[in-house]
């Protein structure tokens, strides 16, 4: 059966995931009371992985449909397994709450239902940070960097996890690219950790902040979170710089390291990303400075820059209660939370490359309406964009808006106000983790009803997997041929 090829690969990933779950258990053995919930979950992950690998069939031939199924099932497995330690230890009492926390962690959303983080054991604080870090760059990118000999078809897994158009990427080299992306990812994490240490943050907190910053997550190791550093210019600057870096394209960073920084500046998406950040910061700062007459302009600018970068990159940190800011500044933050960062980054949202493609294609169609016979193509970095990428971008925007509207309606039906529903769905679908009003930077999402939390879980997964991976599996034709047993002497046909 074709499903066996998928199960073999998912099983191998669960081995790796089980190893990550063992890390907080080892920490608890050394520094705290041993929390066996981590050990049990780690063993369970490996047992499931072993069972899937044994029942499955190894192959180096995969279809895009296989990629969707591997990615979707892998994320579902990891979200469920990630929730088990919270339930078994009693940190969270309801299964849906545990699933919410796990989903928020692995999708790097950063919304939490744990109101007082200071009261939970540090092993679980470490697990929350690790979940961010594992899911930030992408679980499938992780598996591609660990596993070898998957063949050129491994590109299908890369495409299934992130459907963002990548001009200039050579698909057969995807597996090699995955390793390079993780090298940059680890390097940024180490640098961020060291710079936070230099700023006086304790090693444990600095490590967890580094995990969260580079993954653009938002979980903090303390209840007060980044509010502690509201008046620390150095720490705030470190956060801003690394949040901006995490929102950039990691493959472009690797190219810049190899060929020089001009390749970074010459990337059109990166330049537009920087421009949007600068414009957003200035707009936020101008309206905020008009309201705050007693606050020094330097502090006002720092708050504006921190919050704009945090919300646009989906990092979800806060050093100011922006619910007290003027409406124009709040609206700028709200709009920026839809944008996200570059393709190949750890951010959520729509992504800058899609906005560029949509804008350029719209201008092209306007010109064609004036000159119908004119031949034009959309170009990014001098390379023509295939029509299928333009169509895919348009379909993504349509589906994003459709899911957004449906989610807002369902969230309003769950008992929250219309205004709160708009903000909450934006926080989850864009993987930002911060809302406004009753779900702002000083609040948790524990007040949401169970129906609201279920909607949030679905939106977080849809947003992190960029819609198509989950939605395509809902189509009945997707499953055709997966459970048909083939003759042992015949080769498996790509379906």
XYZ file of C-alpha atoms in Angstrom:
495
model
C 0.000 0.000 0.000
C 1.192 3.503 -0.845
C 0.424 4.598 2.717
C 3.297 2.415 3.951
C 5.882 4.633 2.238
C 4.460 7.661 4.044
C 4.409 5.851 7.384
C 8.044 4.820 7.080
C 9.146 8.433 6.755
C 6.841 9.699 9.511
C 8.173 6.952 11.765
C 11.750 8.072 11.253
C 10.808 11.631 12.159
C 9.138 10.505 15.382
C 12.432 8.925 16.431
C 14.048 12.357 16.150
C 11.155 14.083 17.911
C 11.360 11.546 20.747
C 14.990 12.533 21.241
C 14.013 16.191 21.631
C 11.355 15.286 24.213
C 14.044 13.518 26.267
C 15.975 16.802 26.699
C 13.650 18.360 29.339
C 13.522 14.980 31.098
C 17.325 14.952 31.378
C 17.189 18.544 32.640
C 14.628 17.569 35.294
C 16.818 14.641 36.433
C 19.794 16.940 36.961
C 18.233 20.138 38.291
C 14.699 19.285 39.511
C 12.417 16.437 40.489
C 12.371 13.910 37.676
C 9.317 14.461 35.490
C 8.633 11.032 34.048
C 5.925 12.406 31.795
C 8.703 13.502 29.442
C 10.376 10.089 29.551
C 7.082 8.297 28.900
C 6.223 10.629 26.020
C 9.722 10.236 24.561
C 9.443 6.447 24.685
C 5.920 6.608 23.244
C 7.143 8.753 20.330
C 9.919 6.268 19.600
C 7.621 3.254 19.924
C 5.136 4.783 17.489
C 8.031 5.689 15.236
C 9.381 2.137 15.397
C 5.950 0.681 14.635
C 5.419 2.948 11.651
C 8.926 2.293 10.343
C 8.556 -1.480 10.685
C 5.163 -1.574 9.010
C 6.177 0.959 6.401
C 8.303 0.628 3.291
C 11.396 2.698 2.563
C 11.480 4.489 -0.751
C 13.290 7.326 -2.501
C 10.343 8.038 -4.796
C 7.678 10.416 -3.526
C 4.887 12.473 -5.033
C 3.697 15.911 -3.982
C 0.643 14.170 -2.531
C 2.968 12.071 -0.368
C 4.605 15.302 0.734
C 1.305 16.763 1.877
C 0.441 13.610 3.817
C 3.878 13.313 5.458
C 3.852 16.958 6.504
C 0.254 16.984 7.734
C 0.490 13.728 9.705
C 3.875 14.671 11.163
C 2.604 17.977 12.504
C -0.505 16.313 13.967
C 1.606 13.630 15.676
C 4.025 16.165 17.156
C 1.255 18.456 18.393
C -0.475 15.564 20.184
C 2.757 14.152 21.618
C 3.846 17.635 22.707
C 0.644 17.990 24.750
C 1.043 14.732 26.696
C 3.669 15.974 29.232
C 1.416 18.915 30.186
C -1.500 16.553 30.836
C 0.371 13.774 32.628
C 2.126 16.176 35.002
C -1.032 18.116 35.857
C 0.421 21.418 34.604
C -2.705 21.636 32.443
C -5.834 19.788 33.496
C -7.965 19.742 30.346
C -6.855 17.872 27.181
C -7.909 20.752 24.908
C -5.874 23.214 26.974
C -2.829 20.950 26.697
C -3.378 20.631 22.949
C -3.726 24.415 22.680
C -0.424 24.993 24.503
C 1.366 22.370 22.441
C -0.007 23.651 19.138
C 0.879 27.214 20.057
C 4.397 26.096 20.927
C 5.168 23.950 17.886
C 3.588 26.387 15.413
C 5.629 29.189 17.072
C 2.470 31.190 17.753
C 3.257 31.922 21.389
C -0.301 32.297 22.706
C -0.616 30.658 26.118
C -3.291 29.530 28.523
C -0.749 29.356 31.408
C -1.269 32.623 33.245
C 1.598 32.295 35.751
C 4.685 30.806 34.103
C 6.743 31.349 37.288
C 4.728 28.608 39.025
C 5.478 25.816 36.552
C 8.705 23.721 36.740
C 11.611 24.892 34.617
C 11.571 21.599 32.718
C 8.263 22.638 31.191
C 9.571 26.145 30.516
C 12.429 24.485 28.618
C 9.975 22.254 26.745
C 7.938 25.281 25.672
C 11.099 26.913 24.331
C 12.202 23.727 22.567
C 8.799 23.336 20.909
C 9.203 26.834 19.493
C 12.676 26.078 18.244
C 11.748 22.744 16.644
C 8.705 24.133 14.858
C 10.155 27.543 14.002
C 12.267 26.569 11.016
C 9.850 23.750 10.223
C 9.706 20.130 11.289
C 10.146 18.886 7.742
C 13.183 21.098 7.183
C 14.510 19.456 10.355
C 13.933 15.936 9.060
C 15.503 16.763 5.700
C 18.639 17.961 7.482
C 18.850 14.762 9.578
C 17.850 12.106 7.047
C 19.847 11.283 3.956
C 19.294 9.532 0.638
C 15.689 10.647 0.221
C 16.305 11.521 -3.408
C 15.331 14.545 -5.470
C 11.653 13.999 -4.620
C 12.388 15.303 -1.102
C 11.563 18.716 -2.589
C 7.885 17.742 -2.334
C 8.121 17.775 1.473
C 9.675 21.239 1.391
C 6.911 22.513 -0.884
C 4.175 20.867 1.172
C 5.291 22.528 4.414
C 5.610 26.015 2.912
C 3.872 26.855 -0.345
C 5.690 30.180 -0.718
C 7.162 30.764 -4.213
C 10.965 30.762 -4.099
C 12.517 32.270 -7.236
C 15.874 30.726 -8.057
C 15.614 27.680 -5.756
C 16.768 24.470 -7.424
C 14.447 21.703 -6.280
C 16.878 18.753 -6.463
C 19.124 20.589 -4.002
C 16.410 21.042 -1.390
C 17.877 18.466 1.002
C 21.273 20.160 0.896
C 19.519 23.505 1.422
C 17.736 22.159 4.526
C 21.080 21.461 6.206
C 22.336 24.923 5.292
C 19.197 26.574 6.653
C 19.612 24.776 9.964
C 23.265 25.807 10.189
C 22.220 29.448 9.880
C 19.329 28.833 12.303
C 21.620 27.315 14.948
C 24.228 30.044 14.435
C 21.656 32.805 14.983
C 20.374 31.007 18.096
C 23.862 30.765 19.607
C 24.674 34.408 18.807
C 21.381 35.585 20.288
C 21.974 33.492 23.426
C 25.475 34.924 23.924
C 24.351 38.520 23.414
C 21.521 38.095 25.917
C 24.019 36.641 28.394
C 26.191 39.712 27.903
C 23.160 41.825 28.775
C 22.887 40.194 32.199
C 20.088 37.694 31.587
C 20.570 34.352 33.359
C 21.726 31.454 31.193
C 18.471 29.466 31.419
C 16.296 32.451 30.577
C 18.695 33.598 27.842
C 18.552 30.163 26.186
C 14.764 30.080 26.218
C 14.544 33.623 24.906
C 16.973 32.714 22.126
C 14.815 29.708 21.201
C 11.749 31.924 21.131
C 13.276 34.924 19.334
C 14.863 33.013 16.455
C 11.717 30.929 15.953
C 9.591 34.124 16.199
C 7.629 32.266 18.852
C 6.661 34.374 21.849
C 6.793 32.055 24.863
C 8.785 33.609 27.705
C 10.468 31.871 30.676
C 8.833 34.217 33.196
C 5.354 35.617 33.753
C 6.569 39.210 33.388
C 8.261 38.252 30.117
C 9.917 41.015 28.126
C 8.189 43.734 30.181
C 11.192 43.275 32.499
C 13.419 44.817 29.836
C 11.201 47.746 28.849
C 13.839 50.221 30.058
C 16.891 48.183 29.074
C 17.990 49.642 25.744
C 20.622 46.976 25.091
C 18.303 43.987 25.635
C 15.524 45.637 23.635
C 17.970 46.268 20.787
C 19.112 42.626 20.823
C 15.488 41.498 20.610
C 14.730 43.889 17.738
C 17.810 42.936 15.706
C 17.295 39.189 16.009
C 13.547 39.398 15.441
C 14.285 41.254 12.203
C 16.890 38.647 11.257
C 14.461 35.803 12.019
C 11.920 37.440 9.720
C 14.346 37.383 6.798
C 14.999 34.640 4.268
C 17.492 32.167 5.755
C 18.585 30.888 2.359
C 19.441 34.470 1.367
C 21.492 34.770 4.563
C 23.431 31.643 3.637
C 24.051 32.993 0.144
C 25.236 36.276 1.664
C 27.705 34.420 3.874
C 29.050 32.572 0.835
C 29.062 35.351 -1.757
C 29.076 38.559 0.262
C 26.484 40.900 1.705
C 25.659 42.445 -1.671
C 23.544 39.375 -2.430
C 21.489 40.194 0.660
C 20.950 43.797 -0.383
C 20.205 42.806 -3.986
C 17.311 40.547 -2.915
C 14.128 42.478 -3.721
C 11.963 40.744 -1.109
C 14.489 41.522 1.640
C 14.597 45.193 0.650
C 10.791 45.403 0.676
C 10.711 43.670 4.053
C 13.106 46.236 5.514
C 11.183 49.093 3.898
C 7.866 47.918 5.346
C 9.420 47.649 8.802
C 10.867 51.171 8.582
C 7.590 52.678 7.348
C 5.582 50.818 9.999
C 7.936 51.902 12.786
C 7.816 55.546 11.705
C 4.009 55.614 11.488
C 3.681 53.951 14.900
C 6.276 56.278 16.441
C 4.771 59.494 15.022
C 1.265 58.844 16.366
C 2.593 57.469 19.656
C 4.873 60.488 20.226
C 1.935 62.833 19.667
C 0.122 61.191 22.576
C 2.959 60.668 25.064
C 4.171 64.118 26.075
C 6.193 63.098 29.155
C 7.997 60.022 27.793
C 11.444 60.682 26.246
C 11.397 60.350 22.459
C 14.134 57.702 22.615
C 12.000 55.445 24.817
C 8.951 56.090 22.647
C 10.861 55.155 19.501
C 12.222 52.004 21.160
C 8.710 50.917 22.180
C 7.321 51.636 18.710
C 10.161 49.758 16.972
C 9.984 46.785 19.344
C 6.225 46.329 19.085
C 6.016 46.849 15.309
C 8.812 44.353 14.649
C 7.370 41.920 17.176
C 3.897 41.882 15.644
C 4.936 41.945 11.992
C 7.360 39.041 12.438
C 4.834 37.197 14.612
C 7.303 37.070 17.509
C 4.629 38.046 20.011
C 6.832 39.786 22.602
C 5.779 42.999 24.308
C 7.530 45.721 26.312
C 4.551 48.098 26.291
C 0.823 47.758 26.835
C -0.166 48.913 23.362
C -3.840 48.726 24.342
C -3.190 52.166 25.864
C -1.732 53.551 22.625
C -3.619 55.813 20.182
C -5.901 54.116 17.677
C -3.670 54.870 14.662
C -0.662 53.193 16.296
C -2.761 50.167 17.271
C -4.159 49.883 13.752
C -0.633 49.981 12.308
C 0.337 47.075 14.570
C -2.837 45.199 13.639
C -2.235 45.591 9.889
C 1.459 44.675 10.225
C 0.526 41.397 11.945
C -0.980 40.181 8.639
C 2.202 40.780 6.628
C 4.737 38.473 8.247
C 8.326 38.288 7.022
C 10.118 36.892 3.995
C 9.770 33.489 2.385
C 12.171 31.017 3.968
C 11.821 32.701 7.376
C 10.320 31.494 10.653
C 7.438 33.982 10.501
C 3.764 33.395 9.822
C 1.315 35.674 8.062
C 0.887 36.246 4.350
C 4.633 36.766 3.646
C 6.219 39.675 1.800
C 6.862 37.726 -1.404
C 3.127 37.092 -1.853
C 2.342 40.772 -1.367
C 4.981 41.649 -3.979
C 3.614 39.108 -6.461
C 0.044 40.254 -5.868
C 0.957 43.932 -6.302
C 3.068 43.364 -9.423
C 0.496 41.074 -11.047
C -2.267 43.607 -10.303
C -0.261 46.385 -11.967
C 0.399 44.067 -14.924
C -3.310 43.322 -15.353
C -4.135 47.029 -15.158
C -1.648 47.709 -17.953
C -3.086 44.873 -20.013
C -6.548 46.355 -19.656
C -5.186 49.489 -21.350
C -2.979 47.637 -23.870
C -4.520 44.157 -24.346
C -1.828 43.008 -26.792
C 1.066 43.939 -24.543
C 3.204 40.964 -23.432
C 4.376 41.299 -19.848
C 5.678 39.026 -17.101
C 6.079 39.462 -13.373
C 9.754 39.468 -12.428
C 11.361 39.022 -9.020
C 15.127 39.623 -8.798
C 15.187 39.686 -12.582
C 13.673 36.203 -12.875
C 10.237 35.728 -14.497
C 7.569 34.285 -12.239
C 5.665 31.321 -13.740
C 1.925 31.833 -14.117
C 1.257 28.930 -11.751
C 3.025 30.816 -8.939
C 0.932 33.906 -9.566
C -2.227 31.786 -9.561
C -1.093 30.001 -6.405
C -0.516 33.346 -4.699
C -3.948 34.593 -5.701
C -5.563 31.386 -4.485
C -3.688 31.657 -1.188
C -4.923 35.206 -0.577
C -8.488 34.183 -1.407
C -8.393 31.126 0.880
C -6.697 33.141 3.629
C -9.467 35.755 3.574
C -12.168 33.069 3.349
C -10.797 31.157 6.341
C -10.326 34.425 8.214
C -13.975 35.441 7.718
C -15.307 31.976 8.619
C -13.054 31.800 11.706
C -14.142 35.263 12.893
C -17.781 34.235 12.523
C -17.255 30.969 14.436
C -15.195 32.720 17.101
C -17.979 35.283 17.578
C -20.437 32.390 17.892
C -18.268 30.936 20.664
C -19.065 33.893 22.881
C -16.529 36.684 22.240
C -17.352 40.117 20.867
C -16.963 40.893 17.164
C -13.977 43.168 17.809
C -12.236 40.542 19.930
C -13.011 37.843 17.353
C -11.249 39.860 14.626
C -8.164 40.334 16.768
C -8.051 36.783 18.128
C -8.294 35.144 14.703
C -5.575 37.469 13.385
C -3.335 36.412 16.276
C -3.803 32.705 15.520
C -4.056 32.553 11.729
C -0.967 34.764 11.380
C 0.828 32.875 14.215
C 1.417 36.117 16.095
C 0.068 35.072 19.497
C -0.817 38.599 20.640
C -4.245 40.171 20.452
C -5.792 43.393 21.656
C -8.236 44.352 24.404
C -8.995 41.437 26.727
C -6.461 39.282 24.882
C -3.644 41.808 24.750
C -0.033 41.711 25.949
C -0.939 41.527 29.647
C -3.480 38.711 29.315
C -3.600 34.991 28.515
C -6.032 33.066 26.303
C -7.285 30.888 29.173
C -10.558 32.861 29.158
C -11.463 31.521 25.704
C -14.230 28.921 25.635
C -13.320 25.380 24.583
C -15.018 26.006 21.248
C -12.862 29.120 20.806
C -9.715 27.176 21.685
C -10.579 24.485 19.143
C -10.994 27.139 16.439
C -7.671 28.637 17.551
C -5.888 25.257 17.277
C -7.168 24.748 13.738
C -6.218 28.292 12.720
C -2.706 27.938 14.178
C -2.087 24.770 12.159
C -3.613 26.243 9.008
C -1.516 29.394 9.358
C 1.748 27.563 10.068
C 1.274 25.061 7.226
C 0.133 27.847 4.885
C -3.396 26.530 4.321
C -2.867 24.177 1.371
C -1.312 21.257 3.289
C -4.353 20.825 5.540
C -7.050 21.813 3.058
C -5.868 19.512 0.267
C -6.237 16.477 2.546
C -9.919 17.301 3.025
C -10.587 16.602 -0.656
C -11.951 13.039 -1.155
C -9.797 12.427 -4.240
C -6.646 13.021 -2.206
C -6.907 9.552 -0.636
C -7.464 7.618 -3.841
C -4.996 4.737 -4.209
C -3.358 5.091 -0.794
C -4.920 1.979 0.733
C -4.801 -0.292 -2.319
C -2.383 -3.165 -1.908
C 0.095 -3.563 -4.752
C 1.711 -6.722 -6.081
C 5.059 -7.270 -4.358
C 6.828 -7.730 -7.697
C 5.530 -4.452 -9.105
C 7.068 -1.080 -8.510
C 5.041 1.540 -6.731
C 3.613 4.040 -9.125
C 3.732 7.741 -8.171
C 0.127 8.763 -7.601
